[in-house]
Amino acid sequence: MRTTATLTRLLDVIALVTADRRVQVVFTVDDRNGAMLATGMRSVLDSLDALVVPWADAVDGAFDLVLAASENDDLGDLAAPVIVLPHGAGHLKFYPGTTTISGLTPDRVRDLTTSTTFALSHPDQLQRLAAVHPPAADKARVVGDPALGRMLASSHRAHSYRRGLDATGRQLVVLASTWGPDSLLGSWPDLPERLLAELPVDQYRVVAVLHPGIWAHGSWQVRAWWSRATEYGLRILPPEDGWQAALLGASCVLTDFGSLGLYAAALDRPVLLSPRSSPSTVPGSPAEVLAGLAPRLDPASGLRDQIDATIRTHVSGRFEQLSASAVQEPWRTAERLRSLLYERMSLAEPAHAAEFPPVPVPAVRHSGPTAIRASATATDELVTLVRYPSIAGADVPESLGHRHLVVELDRARLDQAGAADVLIVHADERAEAAALLRRWPHATMVAARIGPGTCWIHTRESAVVLHGHSGIDTTALASWAYVRIPRIPAQDRLRLGDRVMDVRAEAC
């Protein structure tokens, strides 16, 4: 293994054999041949708690099969049959600043032994391999794409992935960026902030999937660069976990010329492409074809309107021919790939059908915007909230009333706390509510979560307990109370986006 990307690809592959008690899986890394994008791979390996052996021991050891998702390892040093897979959706890009196709470095391909098999996703890739080294193409096998195969085997769990990403009842917008100056975020680094400024928090969730090449700058650096966006509600998924679940649950994918755009298209998701093309895209590749099929983001127009239009006008099956040109019979990937694995291990295949295990639901910590700028319309029977992250230079529509700022005190900056109309605190801080209102004279109330769909409200005159739907958060209940002050009714209704729910209040 060389990078996090190659490791995650191999984890999809070995999922086909790990339950077989005849098979022992061992990991190794060629530390002599370090990769530029290797940052974070060791920590992912550590989290697996798997058996990892030094490269020297792997070279001296006896193995029945070697799996690699890069041709750039010194695979010829290992005395075993080798299977090499692409670490993305085929061969889509040139290595930076070269005319060498990623995954097909000529010297490396020619140096591989005759016991090496290239596992490809489509017969068209045989031609590219043959152009590099004809003997390698003679031994190649078309098996499909394990990442896509696993996602297709998990498609029935889309609602679970949306729930895990806190997107139930909302549009899940996925930002999927590869790396480099021509990538989606490389060419438009403030896109997340602008996107969050335009999308109401009760109707959209925004998740970012960043290529390991971006994470190669270091996890701390990446999170620092987009710290404002995470403060506004962006969820950045780690490079080793969650990207497949995000694509499966996506309502719309904003992406570029990388593999994730092709995967999104193959999953029949609405796709909006980066306005900037990339010179590294291989001419005639599926990535170039996608660029001619999917709509492009327009930085000069409203992003919400573009996303809504892309979702609304998406026709199921529009990318079907493209997908078929990228991956041959993807639903047969598990069958074909497992057959190849056992064939090369000289081991009888299990009797049960080959199938990928479902993609796990991502373990993402739910944290909404630190500060929410809210407004509302209200009748005697219903309060309709419209809420956005509080972002400098952005505001809620002027036509709405009851404008107020809701701030989570333990995450807020000083200026946000000082401007807050509603302060959100922890339950154990309820006894300090009166003191907090004295310290922050601009605030009208303090709110604290008691349990799912239940919170405690302390105003300068009284205290009440509010009960709503179990999925409603304290910030929304507090905004409802702010709108209804000074006479908080015992029964009412609240609209958040497309959801309408009952709210009850009781004195305490």
Short mmCIF file of C-alpha atoms in Angstrom, two decimals, residues 184-490:
data_model
loop_
_atom_site.label_atom_id
_atom_site.label_comp_id
_atom_site.label_asym_id
_atom_site.label_seq_id
_atom_site.Cartn_x
_atom_site.Cartn_y
_atom_site.Cartn_z
CA LEU A 184 -13.32 21.77 -7.32
CA LEU A 185 -11.94 23.19 -4.08
CA GLY A 186 -8.49 23.91 -5.47
CA SER A 187 -10.03 26.35 -7.93
CA TRP A 188 -12.91 27.47 -5.67
CA PRO A 189 -11.73 27.16 -2.04
CA ASP A 190 -14.49 29.32 -0.55
CA LEU A 191 -17.27 27.31 -2.22
CA PRO A 192 -18.29 25.61 1.07
CA GLU A 193 -18.80 28.94 2.84
CA ARG A 194 -20.76 30.43 -0.03
CA LEU A 195 -22.88 27.31 -0.34
CA LEU A 196 -23.74 27.26 3.35
CA ALA A 197 -24.64 30.95 3.24
CA GLU A 198 -27.30 30.22 0.59
CA LEU A 199 -28.83 27.00 1.95
CA PRO A 200 -31.39 27.06 4.81
CA VAL A 201 -30.24 24.73 7.57
CA ASP A 202 -33.62 22.99 7.88
CA GLN A 203 -33.78 22.06 4.20
CA TYR A 204 -30.18 21.12 3.36
CA ARG A 205 -27.18 19.33 4.84
CA VAL A 206 -23.74 19.85 3.30
CA VAL A 207 -21.03 17.18 3.53
CA ALA A 208 -17.52 17.40 2.07
CA VAL A 209 -15.55 14.42 0.73
CA LEU A 210 -11.94 15.41 0.12
CA HIS A 211 -9.40 13.37 -1.85
CA PRO A 212 -6.51 11.96 0.22
CA GLY A 213 -4.30 14.28 -1.82
CA ILE A 214 -5.89 17.20 0.02
CA TRP A 215 -5.48 15.44 3.36
CA ALA A 216 -1.78 15.02 2.51
CA HIS A 217 -1.39 18.61 3.73
CA GLY A 218 -2.18 17.21 7.19
CA SER A 219 -5.48 16.74 8.99
CA TRP A 220 -4.88 19.77 11.20
CA GLN A 221 -4.20 21.98 8.18
CA VAL A 222 -7.25 20.80 6.24
CA ARG A 223 -9.58 21.38 9.17
CA ALA A 224 -7.98 24.78 9.78
CA TRP A 225 -8.50 25.85 6.15
CA TRP A 226 -12.20 25.05 6.34
CA SER A 227 -12.75 25.83 10.03
CA ARG A 228 -15.16 28.66 9.17
CA ALA A 229 -17.18 26.31 7.01
CA THR A 230 -17.41 23.71 9.78
CA GLU A 231 -18.48 26.49 12.14
CA TYR A 232 -21.30 27.18 9.68
CA GLY A 233 -22.37 23.53 9.64
CA LEU A 234 -20.16 21.76 7.07
CA ARG A 235 -19.35 18.14 7.83
CA ILE A 236 -15.96 17.02 6.50
CA LEU A 237 -15.74 13.24 6.27
CA PRO A 238 -12.42 11.55 7.03
CA PRO A 239 -10.65 10.17 3.95
CA GLU A 240 -10.97 6.55 5.03
CA ASP A 241 -14.63 6.46 6.03
CA GLY A 242 -17.98 7.72 4.85
CA TRP A 243 -17.45 8.80 1.24
CA GLN A 244 -19.38 5.86 -0.20
CA ALA A 245 -22.23 6.40 2.26
CA ALA A 246 -22.32 10.09 1.34
CA LEU A 247 -22.65 9.33 -2.38
CA LEU A 248 -25.35 6.74 -1.70
CA GLY A 249 -27.37 9.20 0.36
CA ALA A 250 -26.74 12.26 -1.80
CA SER A 251 -29.51 14.39 -3.25
CA CYS A 252 -26.97 16.24 -5.41
CA VAL A 253 -23.20 15.87 -5.85
CA LEU A 254 -21.02 18.90 -6.62
CA THR A 255 -17.78 17.54 -8.00
CA ASP A 256 -15.02 17.73 -10.59
CA PHE A 257 -13.05 15.42 -12.91
CA GLY A 258 -12.16 12.82 -10.26
CA SER A 259 -13.48 9.33 -9.68
CA LEU A 260 -16.28 10.41 -7.34
CA GLY A 261 -18.08 12.23 -10.13
CA LEU A 262 -18.19 9.00 -12.12
CA TYR A 263 -19.33 7.01 -9.11
CA ALA A 264 -22.10 9.54 -8.44
CA ALA A 265 -23.23 9.26 -12.07
CA ALA A 266 -23.13 5.45 -11.91
CA LEU A 267 -25.33 5.63 -8.80
CA ASP A 268 -27.79 7.79 -10.78
CA ARG A 269 -27.29 10.83 -8.58
CA PRO A 270 -27.82 14.39 -9.85
CA VAL A 271 -24.36 15.82 -10.60
CA LEU A 272 -23.15 19.44 -10.86
CA LEU A 273 -19.63 19.74 -12.22
CA SER A 274 -16.92 22.25 -11.41
CA PRO A 275 -16.87 25.24 -13.77
CA ARG A 276 -13.17 24.61 -14.37
CA SER A 277 -11.91 21.76 -16.53
CA SER A 278 -8.62 19.98 -15.91
CA PRO A 279 -5.72 19.45 -18.31
CA SER A 280 -4.94 16.22 -16.44
CA THR A 281 -8.13 14.50 -17.66
CA VAL A 282 -7.35 11.74 -20.17
CA PRO A 283 -8.99 12.51 -23.54
CA GLY A 284 -11.78 10.09 -24.37
CA SER A 285 -11.99 8.80 -20.80
CA PRO A 286 -15.35 8.49 -19.02
CA ALA A 287 -14.39 11.55 -16.96
CA GLU A 288 -14.19 13.63 -20.14
CA VAL A 289 -17.52 12.19 -21.33
CA LEU A 290 -19.15 13.12 -18.02
CA ALA A 291 -17.96 16.70 -18.49
CA GLY A 292 -20.07 16.85 -21.65
CA LEU A 293 -23.18 15.40 -20.03
CA ALA A 294 -23.53 16.98 -16.59
CA PRO A 295 -24.43 20.64 -15.98
CA ARG A 296 -21.70 23.00 -14.80
CA LEU A 297 -21.71 25.20 -11.73
CA ASP A 298 -21.98 28.89 -12.52
CA PRO A 299 -20.19 31.04 -9.92
CA ALA A 300 -22.12 34.11 -11.10
CA SER A 301 -25.54 32.62 -10.29
CA GLY A 302 -27.27 31.54 -7.09
CA LEU A 303 -26.06 28.14 -5.93
CA ARG A 304 -29.31 27.10 -4.30
CA ASP A 305 -31.24 27.67 -7.53
CA GLN A 306 -28.67 25.61 -9.46
CA ILE A 307 -28.82 22.73 -6.98
CA ASP A 308 -32.61 22.73 -6.89
CA ALA A 309 -32.79 22.82 -10.69
CA THR A 310 -30.29 19.96 -11.01
CA ILE A 311 -32.31 17.81 -8.61
CA ARG A 312 -35.63 18.76 -10.20
CA THR A 313 -34.56 18.17 -13.81
CA HIS A 314 -32.51 15.02 -13.23
CA VAL A 315 -33.79 12.17 -15.36
CA SER A 316 -33.13 8.72 -13.96
CA GLY A 317 -30.85 6.79 -16.28
CA ARG A 318 -29.30 9.85 -17.97
CA PHE A 319 -25.79 8.55 -17.17
CA GLU A 320 -26.53 4.91 -17.96
CA GLN A 321 -24.48 4.73 -21.18
CA LEU A 322 -21.61 6.58 -19.55
CA SER A 323 -21.60 4.17 -16.62
CA ALA A 324 -21.65 1.19 -18.93
CA SER A 325 -18.59 2.58 -20.74
CA ALA A 326 -16.71 2.93 -17.43
CA VAL A 327 -17.58 -0.31 -15.63
CA GLN A 328 -18.69 -3.50 -17.32
CA GLU A 329 -21.62 -5.22 -15.57
CA PRO A 330 -20.93 -3.67 -12.16
CA TRP A 331 -23.44 -5.94 -10.43
CA ARG A 332 -21.15 -8.89 -11.30
CA THR A 333 -18.02 -7.37 -9.74
CA ALA A 334 -18.19 -9.45 -6.53
CA GLU A 335 -18.62 -12.67 -8.49
CA ARG A 336 -15.82 -11.98 -10.96
CA LEU A 337 -13.37 -10.52 -8.47
CA ARG A 338 -13.82 -13.24 -5.87
CA SER A 339 -13.34 -15.88 -8.56
CA LEU A 340 -10.05 -14.25 -9.55
CA LEU A 341 -8.86 -14.02 -5.94
CA TYR A 342 -9.44 -17.69 -5.21
CA GLU A 343 -8.07 -18.76 -8.58
CA ARG A 344 -4.79 -16.96 -7.90
CA MET A 345 -4.66 -18.41 -4.36
CA SER A 346 -5.26 -21.90 -5.80
CA LEU A 347 -8.07 -22.27 -3.29
CA ALA A 348 -11.59 -23.59 -3.81
CA GLU A 349 -14.22 -20.84 -3.75
CA PRO A 350 -16.82 -20.90 -0.97
CA ALA A 351 -20.18 -22.38 -1.95
CA HIS A 352 -22.19 -19.30 -1.00
CA ALA A 353 -22.78 -16.49 -3.48
CA ALA A 354 -20.16 -13.77 -3.72
CA GLU A 355 -21.39 -10.46 -2.34
CA PHE A 356 -19.93 -7.32 -0.85
CA PRO A 357 -20.91 -6.43 2.72
CA PRO A 358 -22.87 -3.18 2.97
CA VAL A 359 -21.01 0.07 3.42
CA PRO A 360 -21.12 1.00 7.14
CA VAL A 361 -23.12 3.98 8.33
CA PRO A 362 -20.58 6.76 8.99
CA ALA A 363 -19.92 7.71 12.59
CA VAL A 364 -20.22 11.47 12.14
CA ARG A 365 -20.57 13.79 15.10
CA HIS A 366 -23.62 15.96 14.51
CA SER A 367 -22.93 19.61 15.05
CA GLY A 368 -25.01 22.31 13.43
CA PRO A 369 -23.88 25.88 12.86
CA THR A 370 -22.36 27.62 15.86
CA ALA A 371 -24.62 30.62 15.26
CA ILE A 372 -27.95 30.64 13.39
CA ARG A 373 -29.61 33.71 11.94
CA ALA A 374 -33.34 32.97 12.08
CA SER A 375 -36.54 34.68 11.06
CA ALA A 376 -40.14 33.60 10.90
CA THR A 377 -43.68 34.14 9.82
CA ALA A 378 -46.32 33.47 12.47
CA THR A 379 -50.07 32.97 12.60
CA ASP A 380 -52.20 32.02 15.60
CA GLU A 381 -51.76 28.32 14.76
CA LEU A 382 -48.31 28.03 13.14
CA VAL A 383 -44.76 29.39 13.32
CA THR A 384 -42.69 28.93 10.14
CA LEU A 385 -38.96 29.29 10.72
CA VAL A 386 -36.38 30.09 8.05
CA ARG A 387 -32.83 29.63 9.34
CA TYR A 388 -29.35 30.12 7.90
CA PRO A 389 -25.86 29.92 9.37
CA SER A 390 -24.78 33.33 10.62
CA ILE A 391 -22.15 34.28 8.06
CA ALA A 392 -20.60 37.72 7.58
CA GLY A 393 -22.07 39.34 4.50
CA ALA A 394 -25.02 36.92 4.31
CA ASP A 395 -28.44 37.30 5.88
CA VAL A 396 -31.94 35.85 5.86
CA PRO A 397 -34.57 37.27 3.50
CA GLU A 398 -35.58 40.82 4.41
CA SER A 399 -39.26 39.98 3.91
CA LEU A 400 -39.42 37.84 7.06
CA GLY A 401 -39.91 39.08 10.60
CA HIS A 402 -38.95 37.99 14.11
CA ARG A 403 -35.28 38.17 13.15
CA HIS A 404 -32.93 36.85 15.82
CA LEU A 405 -29.54 35.22 16.41
CA VAL A 406 -29.25 31.84 18.16
CA VAL A 407 -25.76 30.96 19.44
CA GLU A 408 -24.25 27.86 21.05
CA LEU A 409 -22.31 29.52 23.85
CA ASP A 410 -19.55 26.95 24.29
CA ARG A 411 -18.65 27.06 20.56
CA ALA A 412 -19.21 30.76 19.89
CA ARG A 413 -16.78 33.58 19.32
CA LEU A 414 -17.01 36.57 21.64
CA ASP A 415 -18.73 38.77 19.07
CA GLN A 416 -21.36 36.09 18.42
CA ALA A 417 -22.10 35.66 22.12
CA GLY A 418 -22.42 39.40 22.58
CA ALA A 419 -24.89 39.73 19.70
CA ALA A 420 -27.00 36.65 20.56
CA ASP A 421 -30.72 36.92 21.19
CA VAL A 422 -30.85 33.28 22.32
CA LEU A 423 -28.03 31.47 24.13
CA ILE A 424 -27.83 27.68 23.93
CA VAL A 425 -26.05 26.07 26.90
CA HIS A 426 -25.61 22.61 28.40
CA ALA A 427 -28.21 21.17 30.73
CA ASP A 428 -25.89 21.43 33.75
CA GLU A 429 -25.68 25.21 33.22
CA ARG A 430 -29.40 25.83 33.82
CA ALA A 431 -28.77 27.11 37.34
CA GLU A 432 -26.59 29.85 35.82
CA ALA A 433 -29.26 31.12 33.41
CA ALA A 434 -30.05 34.32 35.33
CA ALA A 435 -26.33 35.14 35.65
CA LEU A 436 -25.82 34.49 31.92
CA LEU A 437 -28.63 36.87 31.03
CA ARG A 438 -27.02 39.53 33.21
CA ARG A 439 -23.64 38.94 31.59
CA TRP A 440 -25.09 39.03 28.08
CA PRO A 441 -27.70 41.83 28.24
CA HIS A 442 -28.58 41.56 24.55
CA ALA A 443 -29.92 38.03 25.04
CA THR A 444 -33.62 37.42 25.63
CA MET A 445 -33.41 33.81 26.78
CA VAL A 446 -31.21 30.85 27.63
CA ALA A 447 -32.05 27.35 26.36
CA ALA A 448 -30.68 23.94 27.33
CA ARG A 449 -31.32 20.50 25.88
CA ILE A 450 -32.93 18.06 28.32
CA GLY A 451 -33.48 15.11 26.00
CA PRO A 452 -34.52 14.23 22.41
CA GLY A 453 -37.03 16.84 21.31
CA THR A 454 -37.17 18.42 24.77
CA CYS A 455 -35.52 21.55 26.08
CA TRP A 456 -35.67 24.04 28.93
CA ILE A 457 -36.15 27.76 28.30
CA HIS A 458 -35.32 30.53 30.77
CA THR A 459 -36.39 34.08 29.93
CA ARG A 460 -35.98 37.15 32.11
CA GLU A 461 -39.52 36.59 33.42
CA SER A 462 -40.12 32.83 33.52
CA ALA A 463 -38.98 29.30 32.71
CA VAL A 464 -40.74 26.63 30.64
CA VAL A 465 -40.08 23.15 29.31
CA LEU A 466 -40.75 22.61 25.60
CA HIS A 467 -41.63 19.28 23.99
CA GLY A 468 -41.45 18.63 20.25
CA HIS A 469 -40.70 15.84 17.80
CA SER A 470 -37.76 13.69 18.89
CA GLY A 471 -35.78 14.81 15.83
CA ILE A 472 -36.09 18.53 16.52
CA ASP A 473 -33.08 20.31 17.95
CA THR A 474 -32.95 22.77 20.84
CA THR A 475 -32.06 25.71 18.59
CA ALA A 476 -35.33 25.32 16.67
CA LEU A 477 -37.45 25.00 19.81
CA ALA A 478 -35.74 28.06 21.28
CA SER A 479 -36.48 30.04 18.12
CA TRP A 480 -40.14 29.02 18.32
CA ALA A 481 -40.24 30.32 21.90
CA TYR A 482 -38.53 33.56 20.86
CA VAL A 483 -41.23 34.17 18.25
CA ARG A 484 -44.05 33.44 20.74
CA ILE A 485 -42.72 35.61 23.59
CA PRO A 486 -44.19 37.10 25.73
CA ARG A 487 -47.14 34.69 25.62
CA ILE A 488 -45.84 31.19 25.02
CA PRO A 489 -48.88 28.98 24.24
CA ALA A 490 -49.32 25.53 25.75
#
